[in-house]
mmCIF file of C-alpha atoms in Angstrom:
data_model
loop_
_atom_site.group_PDB
_atom_site.id
_atom_site.type_symbol
_atom_site.label_atom_id
_atom_site.label_comp_id
_atom_site.label_asym_id
_atom_site.label_seq_id
_atom_site.Cartn_x
_atom_site.Cartn_y
_atom_site.Cartn_z
ATOM 1 C CA MET A 1 0.000 0.000 0.000
ATOM 2 C CA LYS A 2 2.775 2.431 0.882
ATOM 3 C CA LYS A 3 4.509 1.756 -2.432
ATOM 4 C CA GLN A 4 1.336 2.661 -4.304
ATOM 5 C CA ASN A 5 1.086 5.953 -2.442
ATOM 6 C CA ARG A 6 4.708 6.829 -3.145
ATOM 7 C CA SER A 7 4.212 5.974 -6.806
ATOM 8 C CA LYS A 8 1.116 8.157 -6.946
ATOM 9 C CA ASP A 9 2.920 11.072 -5.257
ATOM 10 C CA PHE A 10 5.873 10.689 -7.624
ATOM 11 C CA SER A 11 3.658 10.684 -10.698
ATOM 12 C CA ALA A 12 1.730 13.737 -9.454
ATOM 13 C CA THR A 13 4.918 15.715 -8.788
ATOM 14 C CA VAL A 14 6.345 14.922 -12.220
ATOM 15 C CA SER A 15 3.088 15.867 -13.932
ATOM 16 C CA ARG A 16 2.834 19.120 -11.954
ATOM 17 C CA LYS A 17 6.383 20.163 -12.806
ATOM 18 C CA ARG A 18 5.803 19.609 -16.509
ATOM 19 C CA ALA A 19 2.490 21.493 -16.366
ATOM 20 C CA HIS A 20 4.102 24.459 -14.611
ATOM 21 C CA VAL A 21 6.627 25.007 -17.406
ATOM 22 C CA GLU A 22 4.028 24.540 -20.129
ATOM 23 C CA LEU A 23 1.634 27.046 -18.548
ATOM 24 C CA VAL A 24 4.312 29.676 -17.896
ATOM 25 C CA VAL A 25 5.428 29.527 -21.527
ATOM 26 C CA SER A 26 2.058 29.203 -23.268
ATOM 27 C CA GLU A 27 -0.435 31.144 -21.140
ATOM 28 C CA GLN A 28 -0.805 34.713 -19.882
ATOM 29 C CA VAL A 29 0.259 34.141 -16.283
ATOM 30 C CA GLU A 30 1.620 37.582 -15.432
ATOM 31 C CA PHE A 31 0.062 39.756 -12.748
ATOM 32 C CA ARG A 32 -2.946 41.454 -14.283
ATOM 33 C CA HIS A 33 -3.138 44.724 -12.351
ATOM 34 C CA THR A 34 -0.001 44.819 -10.177
ATOM 35 C CA SER A 35 3.200 46.359 -11.481
ATOM 36 C CA THR A 36 6.680 45.591 -10.162
ATOM 37 C CA GLY A 37 7.086 49.321 -9.521
ATOM 38 C CA PHE A 38 10.197 49.749 -11.663
ATOM 39 C CA ASP A 39 8.174 51.902 -14.046
ATOM 40 C CA ARG A 40 7.802 54.476 -11.247
ATOM 41 C CA LEU A 41 11.568 54.989 -10.964
ATOM 42 C CA ARG A 42 14.086 56.668 -13.235
ATOM 43 C CA PHE A 43 17.844 57.197 -13.147
ATOM 44 C CA LEU A 44 19.219 60.703 -13.467
ATOM 45 C CA HIS A 45 20.843 60.971 -16.872
ATOM 46 C CA ASN A 46 24.516 61.868 -16.587
ATOM 47 C CA ALA A 47 25.431 64.142 -19.487
ATOM 48 C CA LEU A 48 29.077 64.004 -18.378
ATOM 49 C CA PRO A 49 29.731 60.346 -17.496
ATOM 50 C CA GLU A 50 33.525 60.807 -17.877
ATOM 51 C CA ILE A 51 33.972 57.134 -18.773
ATOM 52 C CA ALA A 52 34.004 55.107 -21.996
ATOM 53 C CA LEU A 53 31.639 52.197 -22.535
ATOM 54 C CA SER A 54 34.735 49.986 -22.557
ATOM 55 C CA ASP A 55 35.459 51.072 -18.966
ATOM 56 C CA VAL A 56 32.221 49.514 -17.697
ATOM 57 C CA ASP A 57 32.867 46.363 -15.651
ATOM 58 C CA THR A 58 29.903 44.255 -14.485
ATOM 59 C CA HIS A 59 31.951 41.778 -12.404
ATOM 60 C CA THR A 60 30.798 41.272 -8.829
ATOM 61 C CA ILE A 61 31.422 39.068 -5.803
ATOM 62 C CA PHE A 62 28.525 37.125 -4.288
ATOM 63 C CA LEU A 63 28.957 34.827 -1.281
ATOM 64 C CA GLY A 64 32.698 34.960 -1.879
ATOM 65 C CA LYS A 65 32.378 33.824 -5.514
ATOM 66 C CA GLN A 66 33.166 35.965 -8.547
ATOM 67 C CA LEU A 67 30.511 36.448 -11.211
ATOM 68 C CA LYS A 68 30.867 38.224 -14.538
ATOM 69 C CA SER A 69 27.523 39.959 -14.023
ATOM 70 C CA PRO A 70 25.183 40.323 -11.001
ATOM 71 C CA ILE A 71 22.592 37.948 -12.441
ATOM 72 C CA LEU A 72 20.954 34.766 -11.159
ATOM 73 C CA ILE A 73 19.203 32.385 -13.539
ATOM 74 C CA SER A 74 16.339 31.864 -11.111
ATOM 75 C CA SER A 75 14.836 28.538 -10.079
ATOM 76 C CA MET A 76 12.770 27.097 -12.904
ATOM 77 C CA THR A 77 12.520 23.360 -13.280
ATOM 78 C CA GLY A 78 13.809 19.815 -12.794
ATOM 79 C CA GLY A 79 12.355 16.446 -11.862
ATOM 80 C CA TYR A 80 10.896 15.158 -15.129
ATOM 81 C CA LYS A 81 12.253 13.817 -18.417
ATOM 82 C CA GLU A 82 12.238 17.005 -20.502
ATOM 83 C CA ALA A 83 13.714 19.066 -17.657
ATOM 84 C CA GLU A 84 17.125 17.487 -18.164
ATOM 85 C CA GLU A 85 17.439 19.139 -21.573
ATOM 86 C CA ILE A 86 16.169 22.467 -20.231
ATOM 87 C CA ASN A 87 18.556 22.495 -17.270
ATOM 88 C CA SER A 88 21.460 21.442 -19.493
ATOM 89 C CA ALA A 89 20.825 24.557 -21.566
ATOM 90 C CA LEU A 90 20.525 26.741 -18.450
ATOM 91 C CA GLY A 91 23.774 25.306 -17.086
ATOM 92 C CA ARG A 92 25.566 26.130 -20.335
ATOM 93 C CA LEU A 93 24.055 29.610 -20.276
ATOM 94 C CA ALA A 94 25.390 30.187 -16.761
ATOM 95 C CA LYS A 95 28.866 29.013 -17.771
ATOM 96 C CA VAL A 96 29.087 31.113 -20.947
ATOM 97 C CA PHE A 97 27.972 34.329 -19.248
ATOM 98 C CA GLY A 98 29.525 33.700 -15.841
ATOM 99 C CA VAL A 99 26.307 34.135 -13.863
ATOM 100 C CA ALA A 100 24.732 32.132 -11.023
ATOM 101 C CA VAL A 101 22.047 29.483 -11.586
ATOM 102 C CA ALA A 102 19.522 27.805 -9.277
ATOM 103 C CA ALA A 103 17.696 24.508 -9.572
ATOM 104 C CA GLY A 104 13.941 24.321 -9.535
ATOM 105 C CA SER A 105 12.364 22.659 -6.518
ATOM 106 C CA GLN A 106 14.126 19.365 -5.805
ATOM 107 C CA ARG A 107 11.146 17.806 -4.044
ATOM 108 C CA GLN A 108 10.840 15.175 -6.775
ATOM 109 C CA ALA A 109 14.438 14.088 -6.127
ATOM 110 C CA LEU A 110 13.371 13.085 -2.612
ATOM 111 C CA GLU A 111 10.554 10.912 -3.934
ATOM 112 C CA ASN A 112 12.365 8.995 -6.651
ATOM 113 C CA LYS A 113 15.824 8.776 -8.268
ATOM 114 C CA SER A 114 14.490 8.559 -11.814
ATOM 115 C CA TYR A 115 15.186 12.170 -12.721
ATOM 116 C CA HIS A 116 18.188 13.031 -10.565
ATOM 117 C CA ASN A 117 20.121 13.793 -13.748
ATOM 118 C CA SER A 118 17.669 16.604 -14.526
ATOM 119 C CA PHE A 119 19.251 18.428 -11.574
ATOM 120 C CA LYS A 120 22.827 17.132 -11.861
ATOM 121 C CA VAL A 121 23.240 18.623 -15.330
ATOM 122 C CA LEU A 122 23.294 22.147 -13.892
ATOM 123 C CA ARG A 123 26.658 21.335 -12.312
ATOM 124 C CA LYS A 124 27.841 19.067 -15.121
ATOM 125 C CA GLU A 125 27.461 21.876 -17.653
ATOM 126 C CA ASN A 126 28.810 24.517 -15.276
ATOM 127 C CA PRO A 127 31.560 22.736 -13.291
ATOM 128 C CA SER A 128 33.191 25.765 -11.675
ATOM 129 C CA GLY A 129 30.232 28.148 -11.569
ATOM 130 C CA VAL A 130 27.847 29.201 -8.814
ATOM 131 C CA VAL A 131 24.950 26.733 -8.471
ATOM 132 C CA PHE A 132 22.206 26.594 -5.820
ATOM 133 C CA SER A 133 20.016 23.730 -4.603
ATOM 134 C CA ASN A 134 16.341 24.346 -3.831
ATOM 135 C CA ILE A 135 13.700 22.876 -1.525
ATOM 136 C CA GLY A 136 10.270 24.115 -0.443
ATOM 137 C CA ALA A 137 9.501 25.271 3.085
ATOM 138 C CA VAL A 138 6.730 22.685 3.596
ATOM 139 C CA GLU A 139 9.065 19.865 2.586
ATOM 140 C CA LEU A 140 11.829 21.286 4.796
ATOM 141 C CA VAL A 141 9.587 21.084 7.873
ATOM 142 C CA LYS A 142 8.962 17.397 7.185
ATOM 143 C CA ILE A 143 12.692 16.732 6.789
ATOM 144 C CA ILE A 144 13.659 18.580 9.977
ATOM 145 C CA GLU A 145 10.853 17.134 12.099
ATOM 146 C CA SER A 146 11.720 13.597 10.991
ATOM 147 C CA LYS A 147 15.412 14.275 11.692
ATOM 148 C CA GLN A 148 16.403 13.321 8.149
ATOM 149 C CA ILE A 149 18.953 16.044 7.484
ATOM 150 C CA ALA A 150 20.790 13.556 5.235
ATOM 151 C CA LYS A 151 18.050 14.164 2.668
ATOM 152 C CA LEU A 152 19.093 17.801 2.411
ATOM 153 C CA GLN A 153 22.717 16.759 2.112
ATOM 154 C CA MET A 154 21.723 14.473 -0.749
ATOM 155 C CA LEU A 155 19.969 17.283 -2.608
ATOM 156 C CA ILE A 156 22.964 19.553 -2.151
ATOM 157 C CA GLY A 157 25.284 16.774 -3.261
ATOM 158 C CA LEU A 158 23.403 16.274 -6.530
ATOM 159 C CA LEU A 159 24.528 19.751 -7.553
ATOM 160 C CA GLU A 160 27.699 20.112 -5.470
ATOM 161 C CA ALA A 161 25.830 23.272 -4.554
ATOM 162 C CA ASP A 162 27.259 26.550 -3.301
ATOM 163 C CA GLY A 163 24.146 27.298 -1.266
ATOM 164 C CA LEU A 164 20.660 26.027 -0.427
ATOM 165 C CA ILE A 165 17.539 27.916 -1.441
ATOM 166 C CA ILE A 166 14.435 27.413 0.685
ATOM 167 C CA HIS A 167 11.402 28.741 -1.129
ATOM 168 C CA LEU A 168 8.358 30.192 0.600
ATOM 169 C CA ASN A 169 5.196 29.616 -1.410
ATOM 170 C CA ALA A 170 2.246 29.930 0.978
ATOM 171 C CA LEU A 171 0.075 31.568 -1.685
ATOM 172 C CA GLN A 172 0.967 28.957 -4.282
ATOM 173 C CA GLU A 173 0.259 26.091 -1.888
ATOM 174 C CA LEU A 174 -3.103 27.683 -1.086
ATOM 175 C CA MET A 175 -4.085 27.974 -4.756
ATOM 176 C CA GLN A 176 -2.605 24.640 -5.860
ATOM 177 C CA PRO A 177 -5.194 21.877 -6.372
ATOM 178 C CA GLU A 178 -3.021 19.411 -4.459
ATOM 179 C CA GLY A 179 -1.308 22.039 -2.276
ATOM 180 C CA GLU A 180 -0.341 21.795 1.395
ATOM 181 C CA PRO A 181 -1.231 25.181 2.959
ATOM 182 C CA ASN A 182 0.312 24.384 6.332
ATOM 183 C CA PHE A 183 3.223 26.647 7.257
ATOM 184 C CA ARG A 184 3.401 25.754 10.946
ATOM 185 C CA GLY A 185 7.005 25.398 12.082
ATOM 186 C CA VAL A 186 8.614 26.852 8.951
ATOM 187 C CA LEU A 187 10.740 29.478 10.710
ATOM 188 C CA LYS A 188 11.926 26.962 13.306
ATOM 189 C CA ALA A 189 12.852 24.493 10.549
ATOM 190 C CA ILE A 190 14.783 27.184 8.668
ATOM 191 C CA ALA A 191 16.708 28.079 11.846
ATOM 192 C CA GLU A 192 17.537 24.406 12.433
ATOM 193 C CA CYS A 193 18.614 24.008 8.827
ATOM 194 C CA ALA A 194 20.887 27.056 9.087
ATOM 195 C CA LYS A 195 22.623 25.455 12.078
ATOM 196 C CA LYS A 196 23.140 22.064 10.473
ATOM 197 C CA ILE A 197 23.931 22.852 6.846
ATOM 198 C CA ARG A 198 27.426 24.207 6.271
ATOM 199 C CA LEU A 199 26.411 26.283 3.303
ATOM 200 C CA PRO A 200 24.761 29.692 2.940
ATOM 201 C CA ILE A 201 20.985 29.482 3.340
ATOM 202 C CA ILE A 202 19.016 31.568 0.863
ATOM 203 C CA VAL A 203 15.297 32.094 1.437
ATOM 204 C CA LYS A 204 13.153 33.210 -1.464
ATOM 205 C CA GLU A 205 9.517 33.847 -2.179
ATOM 206 C CA VAL A 206 8.096 32.690 -5.491
ATOM 207 C CA GLY A 207 6.376 35.888 -6.603
ATOM 208 C CA ALA A 208 4.478 37.377 -3.664
ATOM 209 C CA GLY A 209 7.395 39.269 -2.081
ATOM 210 C CA ILE A 210 8.980 39.363 1.378
ATOM 211 C CA SER A 211 8.246 42.169 3.820
ATOM 212 C CA LYS A 212 10.699 43.925 6.115
ATOM 213 C CA GLU A 213 9.370 42.067 9.171
ATOM 214 C CA SER A 214 9.552 38.645 7.517
ATOM 215 C CA ALA A 215 13.081 39.380 6.304
ATOM 216 C CA ARG A 216 14.147 40.425 9.810
ATOM 217 C CA ARG A 217 12.870 37.163 11.304
ATOM 218 C CA LEU A 218 14.605 35.143 8.618
ATOM 219 C CA VAL A 219 17.967 36.845 9.097
ATOM 220 C CA GLU A 220 17.675 36.405 12.866
ATOM 221 C CA ALA A 221 17.092 32.690 12.187
ATOM 222 C CA GLY A 222 20.449 32.459 10.405
ATOM 223 C CA VAL A 223 19.506 33.083 6.775
ATOM 224 C CA ARG A 224 22.398 34.570 4.781
ATOM 225 C CA VAL A 225 20.518 35.819 1.721
ATOM 226 C CA ILE A 226 16.962 37.037 1.064
ATOM 227 C CA ASP A 227 15.513 36.702 -2.449
ATOM 228 C CA LEU A 228 12.483 38.994 -2.479
ATOM 229 C CA ALA A 229 10.775 37.530 -5.585
ATOM 230 C CA GLY A 230 8.188 40.283 -5.571
ATOM 231 C CA ALA A 231 4.864 40.713 -7.334
ATOM 232 C CA GLY A 232 4.553 42.039 -10.855
ATOM 233 C CA GLY A 233 6.049 39.237 -12.956
ATOM 234 C CA THR A 234 4.740 35.696 -13.123
ATOM 235 C CA SER A 235 1.782 35.080 -10.829
ATOM 236 C CA TRP A 236 2.150 31.587 -9.404
ATOM 237 C CA ALA A 237 -1.295 31.998 -7.931
ATOM 238 C CA GLY A 238 -2.432 32.511 -11.517
ATOM 239 C CA VAL A 239 -0.553 29.427 -12.701
ATOM 240 C CA GLU A 240 -2.248 27.284 -10.055
ATOM 241 C CA ILE A 241 -5.660 28.821 -10.713
ATOM 242 C CA LEU A 242 -5.309 27.805 -14.363
ATOM 243 C CA ARG A 243 -4.527 24.251 -13.255
ATOM 244 C CA ARG A 244 -7.889 24.025 -11.488
ATOM 245 C CA LYS A 245 -11.234 23.050 -12.970
ATOM 246 C CA LYS A 246 -13.007 26.018 -14.533
ATOM 247 C CA LYS A 247 -15.853 25.936 -12.003
ATOM 248 C CA GLU A 248 -13.321 26.369 -9.156
ATOM 249 C CA ARG A 249 -11.480 29.361 -10.596
ATOM 250 C CA SER A 250 -13.846 32.282 -10.024
ATOM 251 C CA ASN A 251 -13.610 32.251 -6.222
ATOM 252 C CA LEU A 252 -9.807 32.288 -6.427
ATOM 253 C CA GLU A 253 -9.394 34.989 -9.095
ATOM 254 C CA PRO A 254 -9.041 37.840 -6.529
ATOM 255 C CA PHE A 255 -5.780 36.244 -5.350
ATOM 256 C CA TRP A 256 -4.199 36.344 -8.828
ATOM 257 C CA ASP A 257 -2.648 39.750 -8.001
ATOM 258 C CA TRP A 258 -1.841 39.117 -4.331
ATOM 259 C CA GLY A 259 1.634 40.174 -3.234
ATOM 260 C CA ILE A 260 4.162 42.924 -2.494
ATOM 261 C CA PRO A 261 5.478 44.584 -5.679
ATOM 262 C CA THR A 262 9.187 43.979 -6.219
ATOM 263 C CA VAL A 263 10.224 47.615 -5.752
ATOM 264 C CA ASP A 264 8.141 47.995 -2.580
ATOM 265 C CA ALA A 265 9.758 44.876 -1.138
ATOM 266 C CA LEU A 266 13.212 46.203 -2.045
ATOM 267 C CA LEU A 267 12.525 49.537 -0.352
ATOM 268 C CA GLN A 268 11.231 47.814 2.790
ATOM 269 C CA VAL A 269 14.031 45.287 3.159
ATOM 270 C CA GLN A 270 16.755 47.765 2.233
ATOM 271 C CA GLU A 271 16.110 49.562 5.549
ATOM 272 C CA LEU A 272 17.156 46.438 7.482
ATOM 273 C CA ARG A 273 20.651 46.539 6.059
ATOM 274 C CA ASN A 274 21.464 49.538 8.248
ATOM 275 C CA THR A 275 21.443 47.210 11.253
ATOM 276 C CA MET A 276 21.672 43.645 9.853
ATOM 277 C CA THR A 277 24.123 41.966 7.480
ATOM 278 C CA PHE A 278 22.708 39.785 4.719
ATOM 279 C CA GLY A 279 22.760 39.395 0.959
ATOM 280 C CA LEU A 280 19.841 40.594 -1.129
ATOM 281 C CA ILE A 281 18.481 39.263 -4.417
ATOM 282 C CA SER A 282 15.905 41.173 -6.436
ATOM 283 C CA SER A 283 13.583 39.113 -8.607
ATOM 284 C CA GLY A 284 10.015 39.152 -9.815
ATOM 285 C CA GLY A 285 9.163 40.706 -13.182
ATOM 286 C CA ILE A 286 12.636 41.839 -14.265
ATOM 287 C CA GLN A 287 12.020 43.000 -17.829
ATOM 288 C CA ASP A 288 15.342 44.397 -19.018
ATOM 289 C CA GLY A 289 18.827 45.510 -18.082
ATOM 290 C CA ILE A 290 17.526 48.815 -16.754
ATOM 291 C CA ASP A 291 15.417 46.908 -14.194
ATOM 292 C CA ILE A 292 18.587 45.027 -13.223
ATOM 293 C CA ALA A 293 20.404 48.340 -12.753
ATOM 294 C CA LYS A 294 17.512 49.818 -10.745
ATOM 295 C CA SER A 295 17.548 46.747 -8.496
ATOM 296 C CA ILE A 296 21.261 47.241 -7.825
ATOM 297 C CA ALA A 297 20.669 50.923 -7.054
ATOM 298 C CA LEU A 298 17.949 49.835 -4.585
ATOM 299 C CA GLY A 299 20.364 47.613 -2.692
ATOM 300 C CA ALA A 300 20.283 44.252 -4.472
ATOM 301 C CA ASP A 301 23.498 42.258 -4.769
ATOM 302 C CA LEU A 302 22.112 39.945 -7.431
ATOM 303 C CA VAL A 303 19.113 40.036 -9.764
ATOM 304 C CA GLY A 304 17.090 36.937 -10.672
ATOM 305 C CA ILE A 305 15.516 36.258 -14.065
ATOM 306 C CA ALA A 306 13.326 33.301 -14.989
ATOM 307 C CA LYS A 307 10.319 33.549 -17.344
ATOM 308 C CA PRO A 308 11.994 35.468 -20.209
ATOM 309 C CA LEU A 309 14.741 32.839 -20.302
ATOM 310 C CA ILE A 310 12.556 29.737 -20.167
ATOM 311 C CA THR A 311 10.212 31.258 -22.763
ATOM 312 C CA ALA A 312 13.101 32.051 -25.111
ATOM 313 C CA TYR A 313 14.438 28.521 -24.865
ATOM 314 C CA MET A 314 11.111 26.712 -25.142
ATOM 315 C CA THR A 315 9.867 28.754 -28.096
ATOM 316 C CA LYS A 316 13.019 29.456 -30.115
ATOM 317 C CA GLY A 317 15.849 27.340 -28.729
ATOM 318 C CA GLU A 318 19.254 27.774 -27.172
ATOM 319 C CA LYS A 319 20.536 30.425 -29.566
ATOM 320 C CA GLU A 320 17.664 32.709 -28.585
ATOM 321 C CA LEU A 321 18.250 31.905 -24.905
ATOM 322 C CA HIS A 322 21.816 33.197 -25.204
ATOM 323 C CA SER A 323 20.647 36.200 -27.207
ATOM 324 C CA VAL A 324 18.202 37.219 -24.457
ATOM 325 C CA MET A 325 20.912 37.043 -21.780
ATOM 326 C CA GLU A 326 23.297 38.996 -23.991
ATOM 327 C CA VAL A 327 20.719 41.773 -24.365
ATOM 328 C CA TYR A 328 20.129 41.942 -20.602
ATOM 329 C CA ILE A 329 23.851 42.387 -19.963
ATOM 330 C CA GLN A 330 24.276 44.873 -22.801
ATOM 331 C CA GLN A 331 21.392 46.977 -21.453
ATOM 332 C CA LEU A 332 22.922 46.839 -17.974
ATOM 333 C CA LYS A 333 26.255 48.090 -19.368
ATOM 334 C CA TYR A 334 24.546 50.874 -21.307
ATOM 335 C CA THR A 335 22.711 51.985 -18.154
ATOM 336 C CA MET A 336 25.962 51.989 -16.218
ATOM 337 C CA PHE A 337 27.608 54.124 -18.914
ATOM 338 C CA LEU A 338 24.715 56.614 -18.961
ATOM 339 C CA THR A 339 24.931 57.033 -15.182
ATOM 340 C CA GLY A 340 28.731 57.300 -15.127
ATOM 341 C CA SER A 341 29.061 54.016 -13.229
ATOM 342 C CA ALA A 342 32.206 52.108 -14.168
ATOM 343 C CA THR A 343 31.556 49.353 -11.600
ATOM 344 C CA ILE A 344 28.639 47.608 -9.917
ATOM 345 C CA ASP A 345 29.634 49.296 -6.663
ATOM 346 C CA GLY A 346 29.388 52.661 -8.404
ATOM 347 C CA LEU A 347 25.990 51.759 -9.807
ATOM 348 C CA SER A 348 24.763 50.827 -6.308
ATOM 349 C CA LYS A 349 25.289 54.444 -5.230
ATOM 350 C CA GLN A 350 23.288 56.030 -8.044
ATOM 351 C CA PRO A 351 20.106 57.900 -7.034
ATOM 352 C CA LEU A 352 16.725 57.031 -8.454
ATOM 353 C CA GLN A 353 13.904 59.515 -8.952
ATOM 354 C CA ARG A 354 10.211 58.713 -8.520
ATOM 355 C CA PHE A 355 7.833 60.085 -11.139
#
């Protein structure tokens, strides 16, 4: 009987992961009325930048590792047959451009070994780069409460990871047809994980943002990096609503736009850095290199991108995937030139105007 249940859970997880990617690429799953807030901000144009474009250097250090640009290929997928090809391409992308990359949720890897390679390829294709493992908060509680920390070590080992991402997805779990909206004990489990795992712990939302108070509690629990993943990009509530039967959707529609816009989350959490030390990742609806630059100016150390990359690859292939990343970095360099910022540190000090 237990084997049948495990088989059923495994099949459901694989099916859900495949459906997530297909919906993100093929359907309109962006926030409908909520903007990231980047459109409300503008850099001051510097008519006398006193640098050449060739002087602009986007290199940065994150968690002691050097990156060519302050970009994270955000958590996307893994755990089913087609994901191995996708993650291979993302691993190659990370290597070519010298940026960080994160696995999608590794929950499936705990259930069955069949698709472990769909995660391993991120490291195989990017042997000396920065790669992060990823597990959900609900699953983490189960692991910690059952004293099976070896499971986390296994997930990290699959990627020879440089850090562990724990994703917070209360809204997604609530909207998900087969979700587990039980977040009791999550903070305690994160604190325990931070004590036992000898790697930086990164906590991220999945599109609803993290407030100043939540960030404070996480850092106090031992979290090294906060990934805000704010509202305004892909709505994972929307993705899960679309996975439901049509008759169930109308009551859930008001939650499609639930969340803290990315810029608002950045402004809130930035205040904490006056008294607390932690890394900060901006993600959620990053549209171009100017949004990357604005994120850096608002205090981010790294900027995460997901949907534009997966869409480029799934619709037009690997050449287009590389082209999209190249444009992001080019736009970032152009923004740095137009603000007179030769380095990422210089860019971080540039003022932004509201309008």
